Coordinates of C-alpha atoms in Angstrom, one line a residue:
Chain U
M1 CA -28.7 -29.0 -8.9
D2 CA -31.8 -29.5 -6.9
N3 CA -30.2 -29.0 -3.6
R4 CA -29.4 -25.4 -4.4
N5 CA -33.1 -24.6 -3.8
T6 CA -32.9 -21.6 -6.2
K7 CA -35.2 -20.4 -8.8
V8 CA -34.3 -20.7 -12.5
M9 CA -34.2 -17.1 -13.7
N10 CA -33.6 -15.4 -17.0
R11 CA -30.2 -13.8 -17.8
F12 CA -31.5 -10.8 -19.7
D13 CA -34.0 -10.0 -16.8
V14 CA -31.4 -10.4 -14.1
T15 CA -28.9 -8.3 -16.1
S16 CA -31.5 -5.6 -16.6
R17 CA -32.2 -5.6 -12.9
L18 CA -28.5 -5.1 -12.1
I19 CA -28.1 -2.2 -14.6
A20 CA -31.1 -0.4 -13.2
K21 CA -29.3 -0.3 -9.8
L22 CA -26.2 1.4 -11.0
K23 CA -26.1 5.0 -10.2
H24 CA -22.4 5.8 -9.7
E25 CA -20.9 5.0 -13.1
E26 CA -20.0 1.5 -11.9
A27 CA -17.9 -0.5 -14.4
V28 CA -19.4 -3.6 -15.8
I29 CA -17.4 -6.3 -17.7
G30 CA -19.3 -8.7 -19.9
G31 CA -17.8 -12.1 -20.5
I32 CA -17.9 -13.5 -24.0
G33 CA -21.1 -14.8 -25.6
N34 CA -24.5 -14.3 -24.0
T35 CA -23.6 -12.4 -20.9
N36 CA -22.1 -9.9 -23.2
F37 CA -25.2 -9.8 -25.5
D38 CA -27.5 -9.3 -22.7
L39 CA -25.3 -6.6 -21.1
W40 CA -25.5 -4.8 -24.5
A41 CA -29.3 -5.3 -24.8
A42 CA -29.8 -4.0 -21.2
G43 CA -28.7 -0.6 -22.4
H44 CA -25.4 0.6 -23.6
R45 CA -23.3 2.5 -21.0
P46 CA -19.8 3.9 -21.5
Q47 CA -18.8 2.1 -18.4
N48 CA -19.6 -1.3 -20.0
F49 CA -16.7 -3.4 -21.5
Y50 CA -17.5 -6.1 -24.0
M51 CA -15.2 -9.0 -24.5
L52 CA -14.9 -10.6 -28.0
G53 CA -12.6 -13.5 -27.1
S54 CA -10.3 -14.7 -24.3
M55 CA -12.9 -16.9 -22.7
G56 CA -12.7 -17.0 -18.9
L57 CA -11.0 -13.6 -18.4
A58 CA -14.0 -11.4 -17.3
F59 CA -13.1 -11.7 -13.7
P60 CA -9.3 -11.0 -14.2
I61 CA -10.1 -8.0 -16.5
A62 CA -12.6 -6.7 -13.8
L63 CA -9.9 -7.3 -11.2
G64 CA -7.5 -5.1 -13.1
V65 CA -10.0 -2.3 -13.4
A66 CA -10.8 -2.7 -9.6
L67 CA -7.1 -2.4 -8.8
A68 CA -6.7 0.6 -11.0
Q69 CA -9.7 2.4 -9.6
P70 CA -10.3 1.4 -6.0
D71 CA -13.1 3.9 -5.5
R72 CA -15.2 2.6 -8.3
R73 CA -17.5 -0.6 -8.0
V74 CA -16.6 -3.0 -10.7
F75 CA -19.0 -5.8 -11.7
A76 CA -18.2 -8.8 -13.9
L77 CA -20.7 -11.0 -15.7
E78 CA -19.4 -14.5 -16.4
G79 CA -21.0 -17.8 -17.6
D80 CA -20.4 -21.1 -15.8
G81 CA -18.5 -22.6 -18.7
S82 CA -16.2 -19.5 -18.9
L83 CA -15.5 -19.6 -15.2
L84 CA -14.5 -23.3 -15.4
M85 CA -11.8 -22.2 -17.8
Q86 CA -10.2 -19.9 -15.1
L87 CA -11.1 -21.1 -11.7
G88 CA -7.7 -20.1 -10.4
A89 CA -8.7 -16.4 -10.8
L90 CA -11.1 -16.9 -7.8
S91 CA -8.3 -17.7 -5.4
T92 CA -6.3 -14.8 -6.8
I93 CA -9.1 -12.5 -6.1
A94 CA -9.7 -14.0 -2.7
T95 CA -6.1 -13.4 -1.8
L96 CA -6.0 -9.7 -3.0
K97 CA -9.5 -9.0 -1.4
P98 CA -10.5 -6.0 -3.7
K99 CA -13.6 -4.7 -1.8
N100 CA -15.0 -3.0 -5.0
L101 CA -15.2 -6.1 -7.1
I102 CA -18.5 -8.0 -7.6
M103 CA -18.6 -11.2 -9.6
I104 CA -21.8 -12.5 -11.0
V105 CA -22.0 -16.0 -12.4
M106 CA -24.8 -17.0 -14.8
D107 CA -25.1 -20.7 -14.5
N108 CA -27.2 -22.8 -16.9
G109 CA -24.8 -25.8 -17.1
I110 CA -24.4 -25.4 -20.8
Y111 CA -22.1 -23.9 -23.5
Q112 CA -25.1 -22.2 -24.9
I113 CA -23.5 -20.2 -27.7
T114 CA -21.9 -23.3 -29.2
G115 CA -25.0 -25.4 -29.4
A116 CA -26.0 -26.0 -25.8
Q117 CA -23.5 -28.8 -25.0
P118 CA -23.4 -29.5 -21.3
T119 CA -20.2 -28.2 -19.5
P120 CA -17.9 -30.9 -18.0
A121 CA -19.3 -29.9 -14.6
A122 CA -22.9 -29.7 -15.5
S123 CA -25.2 -30.5 -12.5
V124 CA -22.2 -31.7 -10.4
A125 CA -20.1 -28.7 -9.4
D126 CA -21.5 -26.0 -7.2
I127 CA -20.1 -22.7 -8.1
V128 CA -20.7 -21.0 -4.8
A129 CA -19.1 -23.9 -3.0
I130 CA -16.1 -23.6 -5.3
A131 CA -15.9 -19.8 -4.7
A132 CA -16.1 -20.3 -1.0
G133 CA -13.5 -23.0 -1.1
S134 CA -11.3 -20.6 -3.1
G135 CA -11.5 -18.2 -0.2
L136 CA -14.3 -15.9 -1.3
A137 CA -16.5 -16.1 1.8
N138 CA -19.0 -13.6 0.6
S139 CA -20.5 -15.8 -2.1
A140 CA -24.1 -16.8 -2.4
W141 CA -26.7 -18.3 -4.7
A142 CA -29.6 -15.9 -5.5
A143 CA -32.8 -17.7 -4.6
D144 CA -34.9 -15.5 -6.8
E145 CA -35.0 -12.1 -8.5
E146 CA -35.7 -10.3 -5.3
D147 CA -32.9 -12.1 -3.5
F148 CA -30.5 -11.3 -6.4
E149 CA -31.3 -7.6 -6.0
R150 CA -30.8 -7.8 -2.3
L151 CA -27.5 -9.5 -2.8
V152 CA -26.4 -6.8 -5.3
D153 CA -27.4 -4.1 -2.7
G154 CA -25.3 -5.8 -0.1
A155 CA -22.3 -6.2 -2.5
M156 CA -22.4 -2.5 -3.3
S157 CA -21.4 -1.6 0.2
A158 CA -19.4 -4.8 1.1
S159 CA -15.9 -4.5 2.5
E160 CA -14.7 -7.7 0.6
P161 CA -15.2 -9.0 -2.9
S162 CA -18.6 -10.6 -3.5
L163 CA -19.7 -13.4 -5.8
I164 CA -23.4 -13.9 -6.7
A165 CA -24.4 -17.0 -8.6
V166 CA -27.6 -17.2 -10.5
R167 CA -29.3 -20.3 -12.1
I168 CA -30.6 -19.2 -15.5
D169 CA -32.6 -20.9 -18.2
D170 CA -31.3 -21.6 -21.7
K171 CA -32.9 -18.6 -23.5
P172 CA -30.4 -17.0 -25.9
G173 CA -29.0 -13.5 -25.4
V174 CA -31.3 -10.7 -26.5
G175 CA -28.9 -8.4 -28.4
T176 CA -25.7 -8.7 -30.4
T177 CA -22.6 -6.7 -29.4
R178 CA -21.1 -4.6 -32.1
R179 CA -17.6 -6.1 -32.7
D180 CA -15.2 -3.2 -32.9
P181 CA -12.6 -3.9 -30.2
V182 CA -10.8 -0.4 -30.4
Q183 CA -14.1 1.4 -30.3
I184 CA -15.2 -0.7 -27.3
R185 CA -11.9 0.0 -25.4
E186 CA -11.9 3.6 -26.2
R187 CA -15.5 4.2 -25.1
F188 CA -14.8 2.2 -21.9
M189 CA -11.7 4.3 -21.1
H190 CA -13.8 7.5 -21.7
G191 CA -16.5 6.1 -19.4
L192 CA -13.9 5.4 -16.6
G193 CA -12.5 8.9 -17.0
V194 CA -9.1 7.7 -18.2
R195 CA -9.4 9.4 -21.7
E196 CA -10.9 12.5 -23.0
P197 CA -13.1 12.0 -26.2
L198 CA -11.5 13.2 -29.4
Chain F
M1 CA 24.5 4.7 -31.4
A2 CA 25.8 7.9 -30.0
I3 CA 23.0 8.0 -27.4
A4 CA 23.8 4.4 -26.4
E5 CA 27.4 5.2 -25.9
Q6 CA 26.6 8.4 -23.9
R7 CA 24.3 6.4 -21.7
T8 CA 26.9 3.6 -21.1
A9 CA 29.4 6.3 -20.2
S10 CA 27.1 8.1 -17.9
Q11 CA 26.1 4.9 -16.2
A12 CA 29.8 4.1 -15.6
T13 CA 30.4 7.4 -14.0
Q14 CA 27.4 7.0 -11.7
G15 CA 29.0 3.7 -10.5
S16 CA 26.0 1.8 -11.7
S17 CA 28.0 -0.6 -13.8
D18 CA 27.9 -3.2 -10.9
E19 CA 24.1 -3.1 -10.9
S20 CA 22.3 -6.4 -11.3
W21 CA 19.9 -7.1 -14.1
H22 CA 17.0 -7.4 -11.7
G23 CA 17.9 -4.0 -10.1
I24 CA 17.9 -2.4 -13.5
V25 CA 14.6 -4.0 -14.4
L26 CA 13.0 -2.8 -11.1
Q27 CA 14.2 0.8 -11.6
T28 CA 13.1 0.9 -15.2
L29 CA 9.6 -0.2 -14.2
K30 CA 9.5 2.4 -11.5
R31 CA 10.7 5.2 -13.7
N32 CA 8.0 4.4 -16.2
E33 CA 5.3 4.3 -13.5
I34 CA 4.6 0.6 -14.0
S35 CA 3.3 -0.4 -10.6
L36 CA 1.1 -3.5 -11.0
I37 CA 3.1 -6.7 -11.4
P38 CA 1.3 -10.0 -11.6
Y39 CA 3.5 -12.9 -12.2
V40 CA 3.8 -16.7 -12.5
P41 CA 7.0 -17.7 -10.7
D42 CA 10.3 -18.8 -12.2
R43 CA 13.6 -19.7 -10.5
V44 CA 15.6 -17.1 -12.4
L45 CA 13.1 -14.3 -11.7
T46 CA 13.2 -15.0 -8.0
P47 CA 15.5 -12.0 -7.0
L48 CA 13.4 -9.6 -9.1
I49 CA 10.1 -10.9 -7.7
K50 CA 11.5 -10.7 -4.1
N51 CA 12.6 -7.1 -4.5
L52 CA 9.4 -6.0 -6.2
H53 CA 7.5 -7.5 -3.2
A54 CA 9.7 -5.6 -0.9
D55 CA 9.1 -2.2 -2.6
P56 CA 5.8 -0.6 -1.6
F57 CA 5.7 1.3 -4.9
F58 CA 4.7 -2.0 -6.5
T59 CA 1.6 -4.2 -6.2
T60 CA 3.2 -7.6 -6.8
F61 CA 1.3 -10.8 -6.6
A62 CA 1.2 -14.4 -8.1
T63 CA -1.6 -15.5 -10.4
A64 CA -2.6 -19.1 -11.2
R65 CA -2.1 -18.7 -14.9
E66 CA -0.3 -16.3 -17.2
E67 CA -3.5 -15.4 -19.3
E68 CA -5.1 -14.4 -16.0
A69 CA -2.2 -11.9 -15.4
V70 CA -2.7 -10.6 -19.0
G71 CA -6.4 -10.1 -18.3
I72 CA -5.6 -8.2 -15.0
I73 CA -3.0 -6.0 -16.8
S74 CA -5.5 -5.2 -19.6
G75 CA -8.2 -4.1 -17.2
A76 CA -5.7 -2.0 -15.2
W77 CA -4.6 -0.2 -18.4
M78 CA -8.1 0.6 -19.3
G79 CA -8.6 1.9 -15.7
G80 CA -5.6 4.1 -15.9
R81 CA -2.9 2.1 -14.2
R82 CA 0.2 0.6 -15.8
G83 CA 1.4 -2.9 -15.2
A84 CA 3.8 -5.7 -16.5
V85 CA 3.6 -9.5 -16.4
L86 CA 6.5 -11.7 -15.4
M87 CA 6.6 -15.3 -16.6
Q88 CA 8.8 -18.1 -17.9
T89 CA 9.0 -19.3 -21.5
S90 CA 6.5 -22.2 -20.9
G91 CA 4.0 -19.6 -19.5
F92 CA 4.3 -17.5 -22.6
A93 CA 3.4 -20.6 -24.6
T94 CA -0.1 -20.5 -23.0
L95 CA -0.8 -17.0 -24.2
A96 CA -1.6 -17.2 -28.0
N97 CA -5.3 -16.9 -27.5
V98 CA -5.4 -14.0 -25.1
L99 CA -2.8 -12.1 -27.2
A100 CA -4.8 -12.7 -30.4
S101 CA -8.2 -12.0 -28.9
L102 CA -7.5 -9.3 -26.2
A103 CA -4.2 -7.5 -26.2
V104 CA -3.6 -7.1 -30.0
P105 CA -7.2 -6.4 -31.2
Y106 CA -8.0 -4.0 -28.4
Q107 CA -4.6 -2.3 -28.8
I108 CA -3.4 -2.7 -25.2
P109 CA 0.2 -2.0 -24.3
L110 CA 0.9 -5.3 -22.6
I111 CA 4.4 -5.4 -21.3
M112 CA 5.8 -8.9 -20.8
F113 CA 9.1 -10.0 -19.2
V114 CA 9.9 -13.6 -20.2
S115 CA 12.6 -15.5 -18.5
E116 CA 14.0 -17.7 -21.3
R117 CA 14.3 -21.4 -20.6
G118 CA 15.0 -24.0 -23.2
T119 CA 18.3 -22.6 -24.5
L120 CA 22.0 -22.3 -23.6
G121 CA 22.4 -25.4 -21.5
E122 CA 18.8 -26.5 -21.1
F123 CA 18.5 -29.9 -19.5
N124 CA 14.7 -30.5 -20.0
Y125 CA 13.7 -31.5 -23.4
G126 CA 10.1 -30.2 -22.9
Q127 CA 11.5 -26.8 -22.0
S128 CA 13.6 -26.6 -25.2
L129 CA 10.7 -27.5 -27.4
V130 CA 8.4 -25.1 -25.7
C131 CA 11.0 -22.3 -26.2
R132 CA 11.1 -22.8 -29.9
T133 CA 7.4 -21.9 -30.1
M134 CA 7.8 -18.5 -28.6
R135 CA 9.4 -16.4 -31.4
P136 CA 7.1 -17.9 -34.1
V137 CA 4.1 -17.0 -32.1
L138 CA 5.3 -13.5 -31.5
D139 CA 6.3 -13.0 -35.2
S140 CA 3.0 -14.5 -36.4
L141 CA 1.1 -11.7 -34.5
A142 CA 3.7 -9.1 -35.6
L143 CA 4.5 -8.4 -32.0
E144 CA 7.5 -6.4 -31.0
H145 CA 10.1 -8.5 -29.1
H146 CA 13.6 -8.2 -28.0
T147 CA 16.0 -10.8 -26.6
I148 CA 18.3 -9.2 -24.0
T149 CA 21.7 -10.8 -23.6
R150 CA 23.8 -7.9 -22.3
L151 CA 23.6 -6.1 -19.0
D152 CA 24.8 -2.8 -20.7
E153 CA 22.0 -2.9 -23.1
L154 CA 19.2 -3.9 -20.7
E155 CA 18.1 -0.4 -19.5
F156 CA 18.1 1.0 -22.9
I157 CA 16.1 -1.8 -24.5
A158 CA 13.7 -2.1 -21.6
D159 CA 13.0 1.6 -21.1
R160 CA 12.6 2.3 -24.8
S161 CA 10.5 -0.8 -25.4
I162 CA 8.1 0.2 -22.5
K163 CA 7.8 3.7 -23.9
Q164 CA 7.1 2.4 -27.3
A165 CA 4.5 -0.1 -26.1
V166 CA 2.7 2.7 -24.2
T167 CA 2.7 5.3 -27.0
T168 CA 1.9 2.9 -29.8
Q169 CA -0.6 1.0 -27.7
A170 CA 0.9 -2.4 -28.7
P171 CA 2.2 -5.4 -26.6
V172 CA 5.9 -6.1 -26.3
A173 CA 7.8 -9.1 -25.0
L174 CA 11.2 -8.6 -23.5
I175 CA 13.0 -12.0 -23.3
L176 CA 15.6 -12.3 -20.6
N177 CA 18.3 -14.6 -22.1
P178 CA 20.6 -16.8 -19.9
L179 CA 23.5 -14.7 -21.1
L180 CA 21.9 -11.8 -19.1
T181 CA 20.5 -13.7 -16.1
G182 CA 22.7 -16.7 -15.8
G183 CA 19.7 -18.9 -16.5
K184 CA 18.8 -22.0 -14.6
T185 CA 21.7 -24.4 -14.1
F186 CA 21.4 -28.1 -14.0
D187 CA 21.4 -28.7 -10.2
K188 CA 17.9 -29.9 -9.5

């Protein structure tokens, strides 16, 4: 929407900027589809979790990690179409107020991976307004790449959950996640210090 | 069999035979270090939910949808914390996708307590139809499930099922039948 006054950025570039900032083994949950592919392409980390289905659950999964490990910062990457599937999760998170949870929404208004069909809310719904209305006061659109990095820095030390929305273009994801769910989960649990490697 | 008889006898001597179903569920959760309890409400579950909220051992909260609660429990398990989801039969009916694409393939010990509507005096036709979808879905995914009808079997089934779920890293559904809970009666 034009009234957002935000630059249209690129998901892989924004994801890479986020990963470059992580210094404390922060967890990152990638939603299904392109957020996942770009998270993979930005450089595999044991603290990354890659979803292979269950569209819309990146934020709930990240909430679970955040509640289990309150001293670790937990990021979740979600698309606008996926978020629309599970808007109620925003109000659950706002109620619980996990200060270590940071939600990032990549908004291009389309279901890119299925053929770029517009979402039912394309160019009408304002994700930051929805998040704020759900009770997540610390929600903002990133105006440009530098603003995105500034918002991430702020979220890293925030005392409440944060949501950062980014307008992105329609470029496809750069990588392709390997699709072995048990291996993904085991590596993630190793990365979180829950499991010892075999 | 012998173990079950022994347990029943020891429960009787401890004077716990008058324990409520929800008291037994709460203590079984606690004993198995299951502390994170997201739920979608149900009339029959009300005393359990109320007592979980009142006990600081548990982090108990409502979610907007059941699949959201499954996502939360899955993330918590991977982060090293155990949880269980409480829901009604109609809520279970919304879970086929998340079971088949998250809990089962990632091998997550998702523990579900399902309050059974739609049977034994159900008055809402929609509820009775929804209930009939539950066991076929569980069976089609080869998911462990038990229907609990008797108070004296509740602790054994719940405790053993939780331990099996954790050690085999597989979901389990514990269906709380009206014979156990009293169910919802036709008053409103």
